[in-house]
Amino acid sequence: QGTIQIIDRSGNDTISGEDMVRIDRSEIPELTFGFSLTAEYKGFDFSALLQGQARAHYYQALGASQQHYVLGEGENNLAFRAENRWWYDNTDGTMPRVGDRISPVMTDFYLFPGSFIRIKNIEIGYSLPVKLLNRISISRLRLYISGYNLYTFSKNKWIDPENDNRGKGELYNYPINRVYNFGVNLTF
């Protein structure tokens, strides 16, 4: 109870190489894409950039030995790993029990989808009318607010899908920063 279950696909009552199944995706996405949009209307301007990738999977190896991901052995674990662990009072838990070592063979338990769409940048601005600015000897005044890395749509909620350290100790990376800016463009 509370351990990763490996399926005997060959039906010979032994877990062996015959039970391995080929995965049809790799860490290299088959599709990468981006979409940009700009619009202007009566002094207002808007721009947005979305980007993403599809048809990729990542095996979260969590280190070469995978042994440091054992809950309850002094390592720092992700909250979802601890909160969703199997335990006697949480028999519906989706993570292995406390102290359970990860399987010595690669399993699909740690295979995560690498597809995502990210709102990379949005900017909204307003340029004051030229008639108003001519009175104060300013040729252009624009106010804007922008956001960077605003949201990522992904099934993998606990790691940045663009992280280049997947499977190599990625738990120790910082999450991606979300940045908001407010600014003024002024031309005399």
Tab-separated table of C-alpha atoms in Angstrom, residues 11-183:
chain	number	residue	atom	x	y	z
A	11	GLY	CA	1.678	-11.488	-17.849
A	12	ASN	CA	4.522	-13.751	-16.691
A	13	ASP	CA	4.211	-12.734	-12.996
A	14	THR	CA	7.660	-11.128	-13.098
A	15	ILE	CA	8.607	-7.492	-13.627
A	16	SER	CA	11.265	-7.508	-16.349
A	17	GLY	CA	12.346	-5.800	-19.544
A	18	GLU	CA	9.420	-7.456	-21.309
A	19	ASP	CA	7.107	-5.115	-19.395
A	20	MET	CA	8.639	-1.940	-20.836
A	21	VAL	CA	6.510	0.202	-23.122
A	22	ARG	CA	7.836	2.678	-25.669
A	23	ILE	CA	6.785	6.286	-25.090
A	24	ASP	CA	5.950	8.094	-28.316
A	25	ARG	CA	7.229	11.508	-27.203
A	26	SER	CA	10.564	12.962	-26.182
A	27	GLU	CA	11.726	16.115	-24.396
A	28	ILE	CA	12.127	17.777	-27.785
A	29	PRO	CA	8.749	19.276	-28.699
A	30	GLU	CA	7.359	18.381	-32.096
A	31	LEU	CA	5.679	21.776	-32.296
A	32	THR	CA	6.777	25.204	-31.055
A	33	PHE	CA	4.741	28.295	-31.722
A	34	GLY	CA	4.214	31.946	-30.972
A	35	PHE	CA	1.465	34.458	-31.550
A	36	SER	CA	1.742	38.223	-31.408
A	37	LEU	CA	-1.004	40.798	-31.571
A	38	THR	CA	-0.902	44.582	-31.798
A	39	ALA	CA	-3.782	47.019	-31.997
A	40	GLU	CA	-4.289	50.785	-31.798
A	41	TYR	CA	-7.454	52.807	-31.354
A	42	LYS	CA	-7.946	56.507	-30.516
A	43	GLY	CA	-4.713	56.920	-28.599
A	44	PHE	CA	-4.823	53.483	-26.950
A	45	ASP	CA	-2.422	50.737	-27.963
A	46	PHE	CA	-2.238	47.081	-27.041
A	47	SER	CA	0.331	44.373	-27.691
A	48	ALA	CA	0.541	40.756	-26.587
A	49	LEU	CA	2.862	37.815	-27.118
A	50	LEU	CA	1.898	34.210	-26.449
A	51	GLN	CA	4.286	31.326	-26.969
A	52	GLY	CA	4.303	27.623	-26.348
A	53	GLN	CA	5.097	24.106	-27.392
A	54	ALA	CA	3.244	20.838	-27.889
A	55	ARG	CA	3.791	17.101	-28.241
A	56	ALA	CA	6.590	16.683	-25.705
A	57	HIS	CA	6.918	14.767	-22.441
A	58	TYR	CA	9.479	15.130	-19.678
A	59	TYR	CA	10.704	12.395	-17.432
A	60	GLN	CA	11.292	14.113	-14.104
A	61	ALA	CA	14.215	11.904	-13.103
A	62	LEU	CA	14.870	14.043	-10.030
A	63	GLY	CA	18.561	13.291	-9.970
A	64	ALA	CA	20.581	10.364	-11.224
A	65	SER	CA	19.724	8.009	-8.389
A	66	GLN	CA	16.234	9.419	-7.787
A	67	GLN	CA	16.716	8.510	-4.138
A	68	HIS	CA	16.747	12.086	-2.827
A	69	TYR	CA	13.032	12.419	-3.576
A	70	VAL	CA	12.023	10.201	-0.677
A	71	LEU	CA	9.548	11.966	1.578
A	72	GLY	CA	10.648	11.879	5.191
A	73	GLU	CA	14.392	11.476	4.705
A	74	GLY	CA	15.576	15.008	5.385
A	75	GLU	CA	15.146	16.410	1.887
A	76	ASN	CA	13.046	19.392	0.949
A	77	ASN	CA	9.997	18.230	-0.983
A	78	LEU	CA	7.324	19.994	-2.942
A	79	ALA	CA	4.133	20.717	-1.020
A	80	PHE	CA	1.949	18.662	-3.390
A	81	ARG	CA	4.239	15.667	-2.835
A	82	ALA	CA	3.805	15.853	0.921
A	83	GLU	CA	0.141	16.829	1.002
A	84	ASN	CA	-1.002	14.188	-1.504
A	85	ARG	CA	1.048	11.282	-0.156
A	86	TRP	CA	-0.590	7.980	0.626
A	87	TRP	CA	-0.992	7.405	4.329
A	88	TYR	CA	-3.309	5.421	6.543
A	89	ASP	CA	-5.575	8.460	7.004
A	90	ASN	CA	-5.248	9.426	3.300
A	91	THR	CA	-5.712	6.197	1.369
A	92	ASP	CA	-6.728	8.141	-1.750
A	93	GLY	CA	-3.326	9.893	-1.882
A	94	THR	CA	-1.735	10.072	-5.344
A	95	MET	CA	1.896	10.132	-4.159
A	96	PRO	CA	3.932	7.329	-2.581
A	97	ARG	CA	3.879	6.987	1.186
A	98	VAL	CA	6.418	8.553	3.544
A	99	GLY	CA	9.804	6.829	3.273
A	100	ASP	CA	8.915	4.957	0.081
A	101	ARG	CA	11.855	4.833	-2.273
A	102	ILE	CA	11.198	5.550	-5.899
A	103	SER	CA	11.283	2.561	-8.181
A	104	PRO	CA	14.808	1.623	-9.365
A	105	VAL	CA	13.473	1.442	-12.936
A	106	MET	CA	12.069	4.300	-14.994
A	107	THR	CA	8.281	4.392	-14.771
A	108	ASP	CA	5.635	6.638	-16.262
A	109	PHE	CA	4.760	7.835	-12.753
A	110	TYR	CA	7.207	10.717	-13.243
A	111	LEU	CA	6.417	11.338	-16.906
A	112	PHE	CA	4.867	14.773	-17.299
A	113	PRO	CA	3.416	16.540	-20.329
A	114	GLY	CA	5.697	19.229	-21.692
A	115	SER	CA	3.025	21.111	-23.620
A	116	PHE	CA	2.247	24.650	-22.554
A	117	ILE	CA	1.024	28.067	-23.653
A	118	ARG	CA	2.537	31.069	-21.889
A	119	ILE	CA	1.295	34.650	-21.867
A	120	LYS	CA	4.771	36.038	-22.281
A	121	ASN	CA	4.017	39.747	-22.517
A	122	ILE	CA	1.051	42.123	-22.513
A	123	GLU	CA	1.300	45.896	-22.755
A	124	ILE	CA	-1.471	48.491	-22.726
A	125	GLY	CA	-0.709	52.148	-23.384
A	126	TYR	CA	-2.336	55.501	-23.910
A	127	SER	CA	-0.831	58.425	-25.805
A	128	LEU	CA	-2.173	61.848	-24.895
A	129	PRO	CA	-3.565	63.906	-27.796
A	130	VAL	CA	-1.014	66.023	-29.683
A	131	LYS	CA	-3.241	69.138	-29.405
A	132	LEU	CA	-3.004	68.995	-25.623
A	133	LEU	CA	0.775	68.366	-25.646
A	134	ASN	CA	1.604	71.244	-28.049
A	135	ARG	CA	0.519	73.717	-25.358
A	136	ILE	CA	3.301	72.504	-23.054
A	137	SER	CA	6.012	71.962	-25.719
A	138	ILE	CA	5.905	68.159	-25.561
A	139	SER	CA	5.685	66.242	-28.826
A	140	ARG	CA	4.644	62.878	-27.339
A	141	LEU	CA	3.536	61.543	-23.937
A	142	ARG	CA	2.564	57.902	-23.566
A	143	LEU	CA	1.603	56.080	-20.349
A	144	TYR	CA	1.733	52.303	-20.255
A	145	ILE	CA	1.459	49.257	-18.047
A	146	SER	CA	2.944	45.909	-18.976
A	147	GLY	CA	3.304	42.424	-17.613
A	148	TYR	CA	5.873	39.741	-18.397
A	149	ASN	CA	5.411	35.979	-17.806
A	150	LEU	CA	1.857	36.579	-16.678
A	151	TYR	CA	0.527	33.031	-16.801
A	152	THR	CA	1.429	29.591	-18.086
A	153	PHE	CA	-1.263	27.130	-19.111
A	154	SER	CA	0.231	23.695	-18.434
A	155	LYS	CA	-0.740	20.438	-16.748
A	156	ASN	CA	2.666	20.481	-15.047
A	157	LYS	CA	2.039	23.107	-12.350
A	158	TRP	CA	5.182	22.740	-10.262
A	159	ILE	CA	8.004	23.358	-12.702
A	160	ASP	CA	8.661	25.761	-15.560
A	161	PRO	CA	8.200	23.769	-18.795
A	162	GLU	CA	10.950	25.810	-20.468
A	163	ASN	CA	13.457	24.919	-17.780
A	164	ASP	CA	16.592	23.507	-19.424
A	165	ASN	CA	17.439	21.494	-16.310
A	166	ARG	CA	14.607	18.959	-16.543
A	167	GLY	CA	15.576	15.649	-15.040
A	168	LYS	CA	18.857	17.036	-13.674
A	169	GLY	CA	17.937	18.257	-10.212
A	170	GLU	CA	15.270	20.670	-11.416
A	171	LEU	CA	13.667	20.899	-7.996
A	172	TYR	CA	16.388	23.303	-6.919
A	173	ASN	CA	15.611	25.989	-9.520
A	174	TYR	CA	13.703	29.144	-8.727
A	175	PRO	CA	10.263	29.594	-10.265
A	176	ILE	CA	9.951	31.920	-13.219
A	177	ASN	CA	9.482	35.580	-12.289
A	178	ARG	CA	6.317	37.483	-13.081
A	179	VAL	CA	7.085	41.159	-13.727
A	180	TYR	CA	4.766	44.179	-13.852
A	181	ASN	CA	5.894	47.580	-15.146
A	182	PHE	CA	4.386	51.024	-15.318
A	183	GLY	CA	6.080	53.619	-17.444
